[in-house]
Amino acid sequence: HMDTAAWPHWAFSVMRKPWFWMEALVCTLHLPPAVTFLMQSVSMGNVIMYRAETIDCALSLLRLYLLWPIVEHYILADMPFRHAIANMAKVDIGPTFAMKRVMASWRAPAAVMCAWALSILVLGYWYRSGELTACQDYLVATEAAEAAELGQEHPCLAQRAVEWTTDGSNFFNKTNDLYIQNAMFLVIITSTTVGYGDL
């Protein structure tokens, strides 16, 4: 129900809720301009480097949840007095009610397809971002080449940063697949349980 407390009590009641601070963290966390650095990760012995911008973009996609209040208000638009009703009856006419209302109507198949399409795009982007190594980025590759000439160490010069393996015995040269549609195809195959593209 809607909180009808007066200011500043209303603000304090909102700030006491854990969801407020989680939302504030998701919406305010951002990489400052002109700030970049590399982060190293090791998976199955394979060395992969991530740019800070890539991680920041992946985390920023969490802000897509801000679309839900718009969808919720659209679903409940024909109930203009829902806040008053919810407050008097002490019931919550919110996201759960809106979802149940959609799933009980003729719009359910379209809603499921839209949610599935959005999840394919987001998961495809996350998968592609997780698989790309910054070692093949032009600037990072140039830095690694300069470090090699000076006899200095660089994470991208490690053998396992260039040669990868998925089974521990067969090695292949790591190349970045820049096409997000390939990652989206993998997500589609995995989500439909076809079986030859599982994550």
mmCIF file of C-alpha atoms in Angstrom:
data_model
loop_
_atom_site.group_PDB
_atom_site.id
_atom_site.type_symbol
_atom_site.label_atom_id
_atom_site.label_comp_id
_atom_site.label_asym_id
_atom_site.label_seq_id
_atom_site.Cartn_x
_atom_site.Cartn_y
_atom_site.Cartn_z
ATOM 1 C CA HIS A 1 0.000 0.000 0.000
ATOM 2 C CA MET A 2 1.020 3.631 -0.373
ATOM 3 C CA ASP A 3 2.765 5.263 2.568
ATOM 4 C CA THR A 4 0.761 8.393 3.456
ATOM 5 C CA ALA A 5 3.106 9.712 6.154
ATOM 6 C CA ALA A 6 4.076 13.379 5.911
ATOM 7 C CA TRP A 7 7.532 14.684 5.120
ATOM 8 C CA PRO A 8 10.141 14.004 6.538
ATOM 9 C CA HIS A 9 8.700 10.837 8.096
ATOM 10 C CA TRP A 10 7.874 9.490 4.635
ATOM 11 C CA ALA A 11 11.513 9.879 3.503
ATOM 12 C CA PHE A 12 12.808 8.156 6.634
ATOM 13 C CA SER A 13 10.375 5.280 6.166
ATOM 14 C CA VAL A 14 11.626 4.794 2.601
ATOM 15 C CA MET A 15 15.280 5.002 3.639
ATOM 16 C CA ARG A 16 14.749 2.290 6.245
ATOM 17 C CA LYS A 17 13.922 -0.216 3.533
ATOM 18 C CA PRO A 18 16.826 -2.413 2.308
ATOM 19 C CA TRP A 19 15.550 -2.211 -1.281
ATOM 20 C CA PHE A 20 16.116 1.546 -1.277
ATOM 21 C CA TRP A 21 19.829 1.156 -0.589
ATOM 22 C CA MET A 22 20.160 -1.681 -3.089
ATOM 23 C CA GLU A 23 18.509 0.480 -5.743
ATOM 24 C CA ALA A 24 20.704 3.446 -4.821
ATOM 25 C CA LEU A 25 23.800 1.274 -5.206
ATOM 26 C CA VAL A 26 22.743 -0.108 -8.599
ATOM 27 C CA CYS A 27 21.782 3.316 -9.961
ATOM 28 C CA THR A 28 24.737 5.343 -8.683
ATOM 29 C CA LEU A 29 27.585 2.886 -9.224
ATOM 30 C CA HIS A 30 29.413 4.089 -12.319
ATOM 31 C CA LEU A 31 32.949 4.230 -13.623
ATOM 32 C CA PRO A 32 34.212 7.833 -13.654
ATOM 33 C CA PRO A 33 35.197 9.346 -17.016
ATOM 34 C CA ALA A 34 38.746 8.664 -18.246
ATOM 35 C CA VAL A 35 39.231 5.935 -15.622
ATOM 36 C CA THR A 36 40.247 2.523 -16.919
ATOM 37 C CA PHE A 37 42.144 -0.458 -15.616
ATOM 38 C CA LEU A 38 42.497 -4.170 -16.277
ATOM 39 C CA MET A 39 41.187 -6.988 -14.107
ATOM 40 C CA GLN A 40 42.575 -10.496 -14.371
ATOM 41 C CA SER A 41 40.569 -13.673 -14.004
ATOM 42 C CA VAL A 42 41.626 -17.293 -14.289
ATOM 43 C CA SER A 43 39.131 -19.928 -15.374
ATOM 44 C CA MET A 44 40.206 -23.563 -15.900
ATOM 45 C CA GLY A 45 43.775 -22.277 -16.022
ATOM 46 C CA ASN A 46 42.950 -19.858 -18.832
ATOM 47 C CA VAL A 47 43.970 -16.257 -18.189
ATOM 48 C CA ILE A 48 41.429 -13.654 -19.231
ATOM 49 C CA MET A 49 41.692 -9.897 -18.849
ATOM 50 C CA TYR A 50 38.695 -7.595 -18.497
ATOM 51 C CA ARG A 51 38.580 -3.858 -19.009
ATOM 52 C CA ALA A 52 36.853 -1.892 -16.253
ATOM 53 C CA GLU A 53 34.503 -0.400 -18.867
ATOM 54 C CA THR A 54 33.278 -3.863 -19.867
ATOM 55 C CA ILE A 55 32.451 -4.775 -16.277
ATOM 56 C CA ASP A 56 30.797 -1.403 -15.719
ATOM 57 C CA CYS A 57 28.579 -1.855 -18.796
ATOM 58 C CA ALA A 58 27.605 -5.354 -17.691
ATOM 59 C CA LEU A 59 26.640 -4.084 -14.226
ATOM 60 C CA SER A 60 24.801 -1.102 -15.712
ATOM 61 C CA LEU A 61 22.444 -3.505 -17.469
ATOM 62 C CA LEU A 62 20.994 -4.265 -14.039
ATOM 63 C CA ARG A 63 19.301 -0.869 -14.340
ATOM 64 C CA LEU A 64 16.899 -2.372 -16.846
ATOM 65 C CA TYR A 65 14.735 -3.287 -13.861
ATOM 66 C CA LEU A 66 13.720 0.402 -13.869
ATOM 67 C CA LEU A 67 11.512 -0.451 -16.855
ATOM 68 C CA TRP A 68 9.302 -2.595 -14.626
ATOM 69 C CA PRO A 69 7.529 0.282 -12.773
ATOM 70 C CA ILE A 70 6.543 1.716 -16.166
ATOM 71 C CA VAL A 71 5.156 -1.653 -17.256
ATOM 72 C CA GLU A 72 3.435 -2.086 -13.892
ATOM 73 C CA HIS A 73 1.681 1.292 -14.133
ATOM 74 C CA TYR A 74 0.614 0.505 -17.691
ATOM 75 C CA ILE A 75 -0.893 -2.809 -16.570
ATOM 76 C CA LEU A 76 -2.751 -1.163 -13.687
ATOM 77 C CA ALA A 77 -3.686 2.050 -15.554
ATOM 78 C CA ASP A 78 -7.382 1.149 -15.584
ATOM 79 C CA MET A 79 -7.399 1.071 -11.753
ATOM 80 C CA PRO A 80 -6.942 4.778 -10.909
ATOM 81 C CA PHE A 81 -7.929 4.359 -7.254
ATOM 82 C CA ARG A 82 -5.696 1.366 -6.580
ATOM 83 C CA HIS A 83 -3.548 3.232 -4.013
ATOM 84 C CA ALA A 84 -6.578 4.293 -1.984
ATOM 85 C CA ILE A 85 -8.086 0.795 -2.182
ATOM 86 C CA ALA A 86 -4.780 -0.818 -1.189
ATOM 87 C CA ASN A 87 -4.342 1.591 1.714
ATOM 88 C CA MET A 88 -7.868 1.090 3.073
ATOM 89 C CA ALA A 89 -7.920 -2.682 2.581
ATOM 90 C CA LYS A 90 -4.301 -3.069 3.763
ATOM 91 C CA VAL A 91 -3.403 -5.131 0.721
ATOM 92 C CA ASP A 92 -0.554 -4.719 -1.734
ATOM 93 C CA ILE A 93 -1.676 -3.871 -5.255
ATOM 94 C CA GLY A 94 1.797 -3.805 -6.703
ATOM 95 C CA PRO A 95 4.188 -5.847 -8.840
ATOM 96 C CA THR A 96 2.870 -9.265 -7.808
ATOM 97 C CA PHE A 97 -0.728 -8.236 -8.455
ATOM 98 C CA ALA A 98 0.238 -6.743 -11.831
ATOM 99 C CA MET A 99 2.078 -9.926 -12.835
ATOM 100 C CA LYS A 100 -0.871 -12.122 -11.835
ATOM 101 C CA ARG A 101 -3.213 -9.853 -13.762
ATOM 102 C CA VAL A 102 -1.130 -10.169 -16.939
ATOM 103 C CA MET A 103 -0.720 -13.933 -16.619
ATOM 104 C CA ALA A 104 -4.479 -14.354 -16.204
ATOM 105 C CA SER A 105 -5.261 -12.410 -19.391
ATOM 106 C CA TRP A 106 -4.888 -12.846 -23.134
ATOM 107 C CA ARG A 107 -1.659 -10.797 -22.930
ATOM 108 C CA ALA A 108 0.220 -13.577 -21.135
ATOM 109 C CA PRO A 109 1.905 -15.103 -24.254
ATOM 110 C CA ALA A 110 3.079 -11.685 -25.457
ATOM 111 C CA ALA A 111 4.409 -10.793 -21.986
ATOM 112 C CA VAL A 112 6.327 -14.060 -21.744
ATOM 113 C CA MET A 113 7.803 -13.583 -25.226
ATOM 114 C CA CYS A 114 8.873 -9.995 -24.444
ATOM 115 C CA ALA A 115 10.506 -11.059 -21.172
ATOM 116 C CA TRP A 116 12.248 -13.943 -22.940
ATOM 117 C CA ALA A 117 13.523 -11.679 -25.746
ATOM 118 C CA LEU A 118 14.883 -9.162 -23.230
ATOM 119 C CA SER A 119 16.586 -11.911 -21.239
ATOM 120 C CA ILE A 120 18.177 -13.286 -24.429
ATOM 121 C CA LEU A 121 19.638 -9.862 -25.210
ATOM 122 C CA VAL A 122 20.918 -9.250 -21.667
ATOM 123 C CA LEU A 123 22.291 -12.755 -21.092
ATOM 124 C CA GLY A 124 23.840 -12.744 -24.560
ATOM 125 C CA TYR A 125 25.605 -9.499 -23.788
ATOM 126 C CA TRP A 126 26.810 -10.799 -20.413
ATOM 127 C CA TYR A 127 28.042 -14.034 -21.970
ATOM 128 C CA ARG A 128 29.838 -12.211 -24.760
ATOM 129 C CA SER A 129 31.399 -9.758 -22.287
ATOM 130 C CA GLY A 130 32.524 -12.617 -20.057
ATOM 131 C CA GLU A 131 34.193 -14.433 -22.923
ATOM 132 C CA LEU A 132 36.010 -11.486 -24.534
ATOM 133 C CA THR A 133 39.573 -10.985 -23.378
ATOM 134 C CA ALA A 134 41.057 -7.503 -23.321
ATOM 135 C CA CYS A 135 44.409 -8.998 -24.323
ATOM 136 C CA GLN A 136 43.235 -8.788 -27.937
ATOM 137 C CA ASP A 137 42.218 -5.164 -27.564
ATOM 138 C CA TYR A 138 44.488 -2.951 -29.653
ATOM 139 C CA LEU A 139 45.699 -0.740 -26.796
ATOM 140 C CA VAL A 140 46.296 -3.631 -24.400
ATOM 141 C CA ALA A 141 48.047 -5.666 -27.104
ATOM 142 C CA THR A 142 50.280 -2.658 -27.790
ATOM 143 C CA GLU A 143 51.097 -2.353 -24.092
ATOM 144 C CA ALA A 144 51.915 -6.061 -23.946
ATOM 145 C CA ALA A 145 54.186 -5.792 -27.001
ATOM 146 C CA GLU A 146 56.028 -2.833 -25.469
ATOM 147 C CA ALA A 147 56.446 -4.743 -22.202
ATOM 148 C CA ALA A 148 57.852 -7.716 -24.127
ATOM 149 C CA GLU A 149 60.391 -5.480 -25.897
ATOM 150 C CA LEU A 150 61.541 -4.059 -22.556
ATOM 151 C CA GLY A 151 61.700 -7.515 -20.982
ATOM 152 C CA GLN A 152 58.929 -6.673 -18.526
ATOM 153 C CA GLU A 153 56.099 -8.916 -17.406
ATOM 154 C CA HIS A 154 52.531 -8.443 -18.601
ATOM 155 C CA PRO A 155 49.532 -10.699 -17.892
ATOM 156 C CA CYS A 156 48.709 -10.908 -21.603
ATOM 157 C CA LEU A 157 52.153 -12.364 -22.337
ATOM 158 C CA ALA A 158 51.412 -15.495 -20.321
ATOM 159 C CA GLN A 159 51.049 -18.624 -22.429
ATOM 160 C CA ARG A 160 47.620 -19.414 -20.995
ATOM 161 C CA ALA A 161 46.447 -15.918 -21.978
ATOM 162 C CA VAL A 162 47.064 -16.838 -25.617
ATOM 163 C CA GLU A 163 46.433 -20.595 -25.662
ATOM 164 C CA TRP A 164 43.260 -21.760 -24.022
ATOM 165 C CA THR A 165 41.884 -25.178 -23.198
ATOM 166 C CA THR A 166 38.486 -26.480 -22.171
ATOM 167 C CA ASP A 167 39.486 -30.025 -21.256
ATOM 168 C CA GLY A 168 43.050 -29.594 -19.978
ATOM 169 C CA SER A 169 44.706 -31.423 -22.856
ATOM 170 C CA ASN A 170 43.647 -29.846 -26.161
ATOM 171 C CA PHE A 171 44.825 -26.258 -26.639
ATOM 172 C CA PHE A 172 43.723 -23.632 -29.142
ATOM 173 C CA ASN A 173 44.598 -20.015 -29.854
ATOM 174 C CA LYS A 174 42.109 -17.722 -28.142
ATOM 175 C CA THR A 175 40.280 -15.404 -30.539
ATOM 176 C CA ASN A 176 37.541 -12.949 -29.588
ATOM 177 C CA ASP A 177 34.142 -13.549 -31.149
ATOM 178 C CA LEU A 178 32.809 -10.007 -31.475
ATOM 179 C CA TYR A 179 29.350 -10.943 -32.767
ATOM 180 C CA ILE A 180 26.690 -10.771 -30.074
ATOM 181 C CA GLN A 181 24.237 -12.734 -32.236
ATOM 182 C CA ASN A 182 26.374 -15.840 -31.682
ATOM 183 C CA ALA A 183 26.084 -15.402 -27.919
ATOM 184 C CA MET A 184 22.340 -14.773 -28.247
ATOM 185 C CA PHE A 185 22.010 -17.975 -30.308
ATOM 186 C CA LEU A 186 23.750 -19.882 -27.506
ATOM 187 C CA VAL A 187 21.318 -18.416 -24.952
ATOM 188 C CA ILE A 188 18.325 -19.320 -27.139
ATOM 189 C CA ILE A 189 19.529 -22.899 -27.574
ATOM 190 C CA THR A 190 20.261 -23.202 -23.858
ATOM 191 C CA SER A 191 16.965 -21.684 -22.712
ATOM 192 C CA THR A 192 14.913 -23.857 -25.045
ATOM 193 C CA THR A 193 16.830 -26.943 -23.802
ATOM 194 C CA VAL A 194 17.646 -28.113 -27.330
ATOM 195 C CA GLY A 195 20.873 -29.440 -25.893
ATOM 196 C CA TYR A 196 23.742 -28.541 -28.244
ATOM 197 C CA GLY A 197 24.530 -25.115 -26.915
ATOM 198 C CA ASP A 198 24.200 -25.404 -23.154
ATOM 199 C CA LEU A 199 26.079 -22.894 -21.025
#
